[in-house]
Short mmCIF file of C-alpha atoms and ligand atoms in Angstrom, two decimals:
data_model
loop_
_atom_site.label_atom_id
_atom_site.label_comp_id
_atom_site.label_asym_id
_atom_site.label_seq_id
_atom_site.Cartn_x
_atom_site.Cartn_y
_atom_site.Cartn_z
CA MET A 30 108.68 127.73 117.04
CA ILE A 31 105.73 128.07 115.07
CA TYR A 32 104.90 125.85 112.49
CA LEU A 33 104.43 127.07 109.32
CA ASP A 34 104.75 124.06 106.93
CA TYR A 35 101.85 121.97 106.83
CA GLN A 36 102.69 121.15 103.42
CA ALA A 37 105.34 119.30 104.07
CA THR A 38 104.65 117.20 106.57
CA THR A 39 101.35 117.78 109.28
CA PRO A 40 101.76 117.70 113.69
CA LEU A 41 100.34 114.17 114.74
CA ALA A 42 97.18 114.22 115.78
CA PRO A 43 96.89 112.52 119.47
CA GLU A 44 93.85 110.87 119.09
CA ALA A 45 96.39 109.19 115.63
CA ARG A 46 99.14 109.17 118.26
CA GLU A 47 96.77 107.06 121.07
CA ALA A 48 95.64 104.77 118.18
CA MET A 49 99.30 103.87 117.78
CA LEU A 50 100.76 103.18 121.07
CA ALA A 51 98.82 99.68 121.50
CA TRP A 52 100.90 98.24 118.41
CA LEU A 53 103.93 99.35 120.02
CA GLY A 54 103.87 97.03 123.52
CA GLY A 55 107.30 95.19 124.95
CA PRO A 56 107.45 91.73 124.99
CA GLU A 57 104.61 91.83 127.96
CA THR A 58 102.07 92.32 124.80
CA ILE A 59 101.05 90.96 122.02
CA GLY A 60 100.72 94.66 120.75
CA PHE A 61 103.73 93.33 118.44
CA ALA A 62 102.17 90.23 116.88
CA ASN A 63 103.34 89.72 113.00
CA PRO A 64 99.21 90.98 111.03
CA HIS A 65 100.30 87.89 108.55
CA SER A 66 101.02 85.10 110.91
CA PRO A 67 98.22 82.78 111.67
CA HIS A 68 97.62 82.91 115.38
CA GLY A 69 95.43 84.79 117.80
CA GLY A 70 97.85 87.54 117.84
CA GLY A 71 98.41 87.94 114.14
CA ARG A 72 94.47 87.38 113.53
CA ALA A 73 93.95 90.68 116.26
CA ALA A 74 96.64 92.67 114.52
CA ALA A 75 95.03 91.63 111.23
CA ALA A 76 91.66 92.78 112.70
CA ALA A 77 93.95 95.66 113.37
CA VAL A 78 94.95 96.65 109.85
CA GLU A 79 91.42 96.00 108.78
CA VAL A 80 90.05 98.33 110.52
CA ALA A 81 92.01 101.18 109.49
CA ARG A 82 91.81 99.52 106.10
CA GLU A 83 88.09 100.80 106.09
CA GLN A 84 88.41 104.19 107.77
CA VAL A 85 90.87 104.86 105.04
CA ALA A 86 88.53 103.41 102.49
CA ALA A 87 85.75 105.77 103.81
CA LEU A 88 87.97 108.79 102.36
CA MET A 89 88.31 106.91 98.81
CA PRO A 90 85.19 106.49 95.70
CA PRO A 91 83.21 103.66 96.47
CA CYS A 92 84.11 100.72 94.26
CA GLY A 93 87.73 99.80 95.06
CA ARG A 94 90.07 98.83 97.50
CA VAL A 95 92.78 100.37 99.29
CA ILE A 96 96.11 99.04 99.12
CA PHE A 97 98.69 100.18 102.28
CA THR A 98 101.94 101.24 100.58
CA GLY A 99 104.94 103.18 102.94
CA SER A 100 104.35 106.50 101.32
CA ALA A 101 102.27 108.21 98.40
CA THR A 102 105.50 108.13 96.34
CA GLU A 103 105.19 104.49 96.32
CA ALA A 104 102.07 104.30 95.72
CA LEU A 105 102.57 106.31 92.68
CA ASN A 106 105.42 103.94 91.77
CA LEU A 107 102.94 100.98 91.85
CA ALA A 108 100.34 103.24 90.07
CA ILE A 109 102.12 104.32 86.88
CA VAL A 110 104.52 101.42 86.68
CA GLY A 111 102.41 99.06 88.08
CA SER A 112 99.64 99.78 85.70
CA GLY A 113 101.87 98.96 82.63
CA ALA A 114 101.52 102.44 80.77
CA ARG A 115 103.78 103.86 78.45
CA ARG A 116 102.59 106.68 76.70
CA LEU A 117 102.08 109.44 80.07
CA ALA A 118 100.71 112.42 79.79
CA VAL A 119 101.13 114.87 83.41
CA SER A 120 100.47 118.05 84.43
CA ALA A 121 102.97 120.63 84.44
CA ILE A 122 103.30 120.88 88.70
CA GLU A 123 102.77 118.09 90.07
CA HIS A 124 105.35 117.09 92.57
CA ALA A 125 108.23 115.22 91.10
CA ALA A 126 106.88 111.47 92.75
CA VAL A 127 104.62 111.56 89.37
CA LEU A 128 106.98 113.09 87.21
CA ASP A 129 110.09 111.51 87.95
CA THR A 130 108.51 107.80 87.62
CA ALA A 131 106.73 109.08 85.01
CA ARG A 132 109.60 110.32 83.11
CA ALA A 133 111.61 106.84 84.51
CA VAL A 134 108.97 104.88 82.17
CA ASN A 135 109.16 106.90 79.01
CA THR A 136 111.68 109.58 78.78
CA ASP A 137 108.98 111.60 75.87
CA VAL A 138 106.25 112.24 78.37
CA LYS A 139 103.41 114.23 77.56
CA MET A 140 103.59 117.84 79.76
CA LEU A 141 100.14 119.41 80.56
CA PRO A 142 100.42 123.43 81.09
CA VAL A 143 99.00 125.90 83.32
CA HIS A 144 97.40 128.86 83.10
CA GLY A 145 99.14 131.41 85.07
CA SER A 146 96.53 130.90 88.02
CA GLY A 147 98.43 127.71 88.62
CA ILE A 148 95.56 125.94 86.97
CA VAL A 149 95.56 123.11 84.27
CA ASP A 150 92.61 123.70 81.56
CA PRO A 151 89.41 121.99 82.51
CA VAL A 152 89.27 121.92 78.34
CA THR A 153 91.67 119.48 77.64
CA THR A 154 91.13 116.69 75.38
CA PHE A 155 94.07 113.97 74.62
CA GLU A 156 95.43 111.71 71.87
CA ASP A 157 97.83 108.87 71.87
CA VAL A 158 98.13 108.50 75.91
CA ASP A 159 97.34 105.35 78.00
CA LEU A 160 97.80 107.03 81.45
CA VAL A 161 96.96 110.60 82.69
CA ALA A 162 97.77 111.96 86.65
CA VAL A 163 96.91 115.11 87.70
CA MET A 164 97.10 116.19 91.48
CA GLN A 165 93.80 117.33 93.26
CA VAL A 166 96.20 120.20 95.43
CA ASN A 167 99.45 121.61 94.39
CA ASN A 168 102.01 121.04 97.37
CA GLU A 169 103.42 124.21 96.52
CA ILE A 170 100.78 127.22 95.78
CA GLY A 171 97.64 125.10 96.98
CA THR A 172 95.76 125.18 94.05
CA ILE A 173 92.71 122.65 93.73
CA GLN A 174 93.30 120.79 89.94
CA PRO A 175 89.45 120.26 87.66
CA VAL A 176 90.59 116.81 88.05
CA GLU A 177 87.01 115.13 87.36
CA PRO A 178 86.92 116.99 83.69
CA LEU A 179 89.93 115.91 83.06
CA ALA A 180 89.48 112.48 84.39
CA ARG A 181 86.91 112.60 82.16
CA ALA A 182 88.45 113.13 78.74
CA ALA A 183 91.25 110.84 78.92
CA HIS A 184 88.53 108.34 79.73
CA GLU A 185 86.91 109.81 76.56
CA ALA A 186 90.67 108.82 74.93
CA GLY A 187 90.74 105.15 76.73
CA ALA A 188 93.36 106.53 79.05
CA LEU A 189 93.44 105.49 82.96
CA PHE A 190 93.66 108.51 85.15
CA VAL A 191 95.37 108.96 88.55
CA CYS A 192 95.18 111.62 91.07
CA ASP A 193 98.28 112.14 93.61
CA ALA A 194 95.73 113.64 96.59
CA VAL A 195 98.26 113.56 98.84
CA GLN A 196 97.94 117.36 100.13
CA GLY A 197 93.42 117.31 98.93
CA ALA A 198 92.42 114.03 101.17
CA GLY A 199 90.88 114.30 104.19
CA LYS A 200 90.76 118.64 103.31
CA LEU A 201 88.32 117.93 100.01
CA THR A 202 86.39 115.43 98.58
CA ALA A 203 88.12 112.63 96.93
CA PRO A 204 87.87 112.28 93.25
CA THR A 205 85.37 110.54 92.25
CA GLU A 206 86.15 109.43 88.62
CA ALA A 207 89.95 108.67 89.11
CA ASP A 208 91.15 105.11 88.34
CA MET A 209 94.10 105.61 91.47
CA ILE A 210 94.58 108.02 93.64
CA ALA A 211 97.82 107.75 96.38
CA ILE A 212 97.77 109.47 100.27
CA SER A 213 99.62 109.74 102.34
CA ALA A 214 99.18 109.42 106.01
CA HIS A 215 101.93 111.99 107.59
CA LYS A 216 100.11 115.19 105.45
CA LEU A 217 96.83 114.09 107.45
CA TYR A 218 97.55 114.44 110.95
CA GLY A 219 98.80 110.58 110.92
CA PRO A 220 101.92 108.85 110.70
CA LYS A 221 105.47 108.91 108.89
CA GLY A 222 106.18 106.02 106.29
CA ILE A 223 102.65 105.07 105.19
CA GLY A 224 100.91 106.17 102.65
CA ALA A 225 97.71 104.25 100.31
CA LEU A 226 96.44 103.51 97.06
CA TRP A 227 93.51 103.40 96.00
CA VAL A 228 92.93 101.44 93.38
CA ARG A 229 89.27 101.15 91.43
CA ASP A 230 87.21 97.24 91.00
CA GLY A 231 88.79 95.67 88.11
CA LEU A 232 91.38 97.35 87.22
CA ALA A 233 94.52 95.04 87.75
CA LEU A 234 98.43 96.20 88.16
CA ALA A 235 101.14 94.61 88.13
CA PRO A 236 103.05 94.47 91.56
CA GLN A 237 106.33 96.32 92.44
CA ILE A 238 107.34 95.44 95.33
CA HIS A 239 107.98 91.45 95.77
CA GLY A 240 108.09 88.52 98.25
CA GLY A 241 105.41 87.43 100.51
CA GLY A 242 102.25 88.41 98.59
CA GLN A 243 100.47 91.18 100.85
CA GLU A 244 98.23 93.31 99.88
CA PHE A 245 96.57 91.59 97.95
CA GLY A 246 99.91 90.07 95.79
CA LEU A 247 100.50 94.04 94.77
CA ARG A 248 102.81 95.16 97.70
CA SER A 249 104.98 93.00 99.22
CA GLY A 250 106.28 93.19 103.47
CA THR A 251 104.89 93.00 106.90
CA LEU A 252 102.84 95.71 107.19
CA SER A 253 103.38 97.91 110.50
CA PRO A 254 99.49 97.83 112.70
CA ALA A 255 100.16 100.48 114.46
CA LEU A 256 101.39 102.79 111.59
CA CYS A 257 97.90 101.30 110.24
CA ALA A 258 96.25 102.18 113.07
CA GLY A 259 97.36 105.87 113.30
CA PHE A 260 96.75 106.71 109.95
CA GLY A 261 92.85 105.06 110.11
CA VAL A 262 92.38 107.41 112.69
CA ALA A 263 93.61 110.18 110.92
CA ALA A 264 91.49 109.31 108.23
CA LYS A 265 88.74 109.41 110.75
CA LEU A 266 89.65 112.37 112.30
CA ALA A 267 90.19 113.96 108.47
CA ARG A 268 86.52 112.96 107.85
CA GLU A 269 85.18 113.44 110.81
CA ARG A 270 86.72 117.21 110.68
CA MET A 271 86.62 118.33 107.35
CA ASP A 272 84.69 121.35 107.19
CA GLU A 273 85.40 123.00 110.71
CA ASP A 274 89.73 122.21 109.37
CA GLY A 275 88.51 124.70 106.53
CA ALA A 276 86.67 127.15 108.23
CA HIS A 277 89.82 127.39 110.72
CA VAL A 278 92.77 127.56 107.63
CA ALA A 279 90.60 129.41 105.87
CA ASP A 280 90.08 132.18 108.84
CA LEU A 281 93.50 131.64 109.19
CA TRP A 282 94.28 132.93 105.67
CA GLN A 283 92.44 136.02 105.96
CA ALA A 284 94.57 137.59 108.71
CA ALA A 285 97.68 136.31 106.96
CA ARG A 286 96.33 138.14 103.91
CA ALA A 287 95.73 141.20 106.31
CA ILE A 288 99.22 141.21 107.80
CA LEU A 289 101.15 140.09 104.72
CA HIS A 290 98.77 142.47 102.62
CA ARG A 291 101.93 143.70 100.16
CA TRP A 292 103.25 140.29 99.13
CA ILE A 293 101.62 139.01 96.15
CA LEU A 294 99.48 135.94 95.65
CA ASN A 295 101.37 132.47 93.59
CA GLY A 296 98.12 131.44 92.10
CA SER A 297 94.65 131.67 91.76
CA ASP A 298 93.27 132.73 95.35
CA THR A 299 89.75 131.36 95.65
CA GLN A 300 90.31 127.56 93.77
CA ARG A 301 92.87 126.39 96.46
CA TRP A 302 93.09 125.21 99.39
CA HIS A 303 93.66 127.71 102.29
CA GLY A 304 96.01 126.23 104.00
CA ASN A 305 98.69 127.19 101.96
CA LEU A 306 99.95 130.70 101.22
CA ASN A 307 102.72 131.30 98.41
CA LEU A 308 103.89 135.09 98.18
CA ARG A 309 106.19 136.74 96.67
CA LEU A 310 107.55 140.09 97.77
CA ASP A 311 109.98 141.78 94.69
CA GLY A 312 113.79 142.08 95.73
CA LEU A 313 113.13 139.70 98.26
CA ASP A 314 116.37 137.72 99.74
CA VAL A 315 114.39 133.85 100.78
CA ALA A 316 117.88 132.51 102.40
CA ARG A 317 118.78 135.35 104.59
CA LEU A 318 114.93 135.94 105.91
CA MET A 319 114.88 132.18 106.75
CA SER A 320 117.81 133.24 108.61
CA ASP A 321 116.20 135.61 110.42
CA LEU A 322 113.77 134.23 111.29
CA ARG A 323 114.93 131.07 113.26
CA GLY A 324 111.69 130.89 115.46
CA VAL A 325 109.31 130.78 112.15
CA ALA A 326 109.21 126.75 110.09
CA PHE A 327 108.39 127.92 106.52
CA SER A 328 109.04 127.13 103.12
CA ALA A 329 110.99 128.47 100.75
CA GLY A 330 109.09 127.55 97.67
CA SER A 331 108.61 123.44 98.15
CA ALA A 332 110.18 121.31 100.58
CA CYS A 333 111.00 118.86 97.90
CA ALA A 334 113.00 120.71 95.74
CA SER A 335 114.70 123.08 98.64
CA GLY A 336 118.25 123.44 98.72
CA SER A 337 118.55 122.33 95.09
CA GLY A 338 119.22 126.07 93.49
CA ARG A 339 116.98 125.52 91.08
CA PRO A 340 113.57 127.61 91.03
CA SER A 341 110.95 125.75 91.49
CA HIS A 342 109.27 123.52 88.82
CA VAL A 343 106.19 125.03 89.51
CA LEU A 344 106.31 128.57 90.13
CA SER A 345 108.18 127.96 87.03
CA ALA A 346 105.27 126.40 85.24
CA LEU A 347 103.20 129.27 85.99
CA GLY A 348 105.34 131.90 84.16
CA LEU A 349 107.59 133.16 86.72
CA SER A 350 110.59 134.46 85.93
CA PRO A 351 113.46 133.17 88.39
CA ARG A 352 114.17 136.03 90.57
CA GLU A 353 110.48 136.22 91.38
CA ALA A 354 110.13 132.51 91.90
CA LYS A 355 113.48 132.99 94.03
CA SER A 356 111.97 135.96 95.87
CA SER A 357 108.71 133.82 97.16
CA ILE A 358 108.36 131.78 100.59
CA ARG A 359 105.17 128.65 101.28
CA LEU A 360 103.85 129.61 104.23
CA GLY A 361 101.51 126.64 105.55
CA PHE A 362 99.47 126.31 108.32
CA GLY A 363 96.22 123.57 109.54
CA ARG A 364 94.68 122.25 112.12
CA TYR A 365 96.71 122.86 115.32
CA THR A 366 97.37 126.49 113.89
CA SER A 367 96.14 129.47 116.13
CA LEU A 368 95.14 132.66 115.07
CA ARG A 369 97.76 134.12 117.18
CA GLU A 370 100.65 132.04 115.98
CA ILE A 371 99.88 133.41 112.70
CA GLU A 372 99.18 136.22 113.23
CA ASP A 373 102.76 136.57 115.06
CA ALA A 374 104.70 134.56 112.43
CA CYS A 375 102.95 137.07 109.51
CA ALA A 376 104.20 139.64 111.64
CA SER A 377 107.65 138.67 112.15
CA ILE A 378 107.94 138.16 109.10
CA GLU A 379 106.87 141.46 107.66
CA ALA A 380 108.90 143.33 110.42
CA ALA A 381 111.74 141.18 108.49
CA THR A 382 110.90 142.36 105.22
CA VAL A 383 111.07 146.09 106.21
CA ALA A 384 114.44 145.20 107.81
CA GLN A 385 115.78 144.15 104.64
CA GLY A 386 114.75 147.49 103.02
CA VAL A 387 112.71 145.40 100.26
N1 PLP O 21 102.66 113.71 96.37
C1 PLP O 21 102.89 115.72 96.72
C2 PLP O 21 101.65 116.20 96.29
C3 PLP O 21 103.47 115.75 97.70
O1 PLP O 21 103.15 117.01 98.61
C4 PLP O 21 104.15 114.51 98.99
C5 PLP O 21 105.02 115.34 99.74
O2 PLP O 21 105.69 116.00 99.92
C6 PLP O 21 104.32 113.86 97.62
C7 PLP O 21 103.30 113.43 96.79
C8 PLP O 21 104.98 112.12 98.06
O3 PLP O 21 104.64 111.70 100.18
P1 PLP O 21 105.53 110.93 100.62
O4 PLP O 21 106.43 111.36 101.50
O5 PLP O 21 104.69 110.09 101.34
O6 PLP O 21 105.99 109.98 100.60
#
């Protein structure tokens, strides 16, 4: 199986797995201790959680703190709902974790349009808004958003700025102007089941999960030291390998584009993360392509929206017709994808489309 769905989730880095195993011991070890217990085992687990917190914080701007959550979705709920903001503006290409949370707060959410290149206009002004949310890298098309000028514009209007950096964390420098940043371990070669919200110092949030008062009283519930440790090591590795990982996907991107030269790219070809290749071919039957190519794991549009039968809201926001959106595929690759895998997968995709007569 050639795995080309890195935006849905990434493989667990062996280094992160190794770090987790130390906290998954049986009864003969103390590695199962509750990090909130006052005894020695608990204190050791708590120390491991704090090491991980610092490793994750190193990916973020200074002057803030990291709150561990169960996912980026939960982090975004804490940011948006917990801020108490009522008047919200979000980009039209946000993930459902932002769109649906914003709509749950207020049905009248202001949508920021994108250009045909899949990028929000950086020269945007805000009025009558309490909170603006724009993502760093789009999960469907890989475009990088101008979050710094948008955050400054939000601040000029007296609004908070939330950035969903799930697809950018560990790949790009964190947006320094944001007030809150949500990230997810499983998109940066860490484990599933843990995310984080970075919150600028001095910003007060209302807790969304009540109970034992963990995570500065904002997110009650016993933390998993194993998940924290895996997240921390994955974050450290991503930071150390940022340039190398970026150069690697840029090479893979070139190779894929050369083979799939007939296909049209969805979204900007320059202002993007090159580990995401969202392409369309007029007349393509994507469902048939996927069933013909069972040895290649890729996505039809966003993994989160797939199965709904509706055309992707992101591709629609770019101005694509439903037919164009439905003839699009997303190839996602990263650190563990080899050149050979990309070449083989793209050659198979091309051959299968030719067999379809498109
Ligand atoms: N935001 C973006 C851009 C994503 O791609 C995803 C996951 O696909 C999420 C948020 C949600 O992340 P999680 O799976 O940690 O809830």
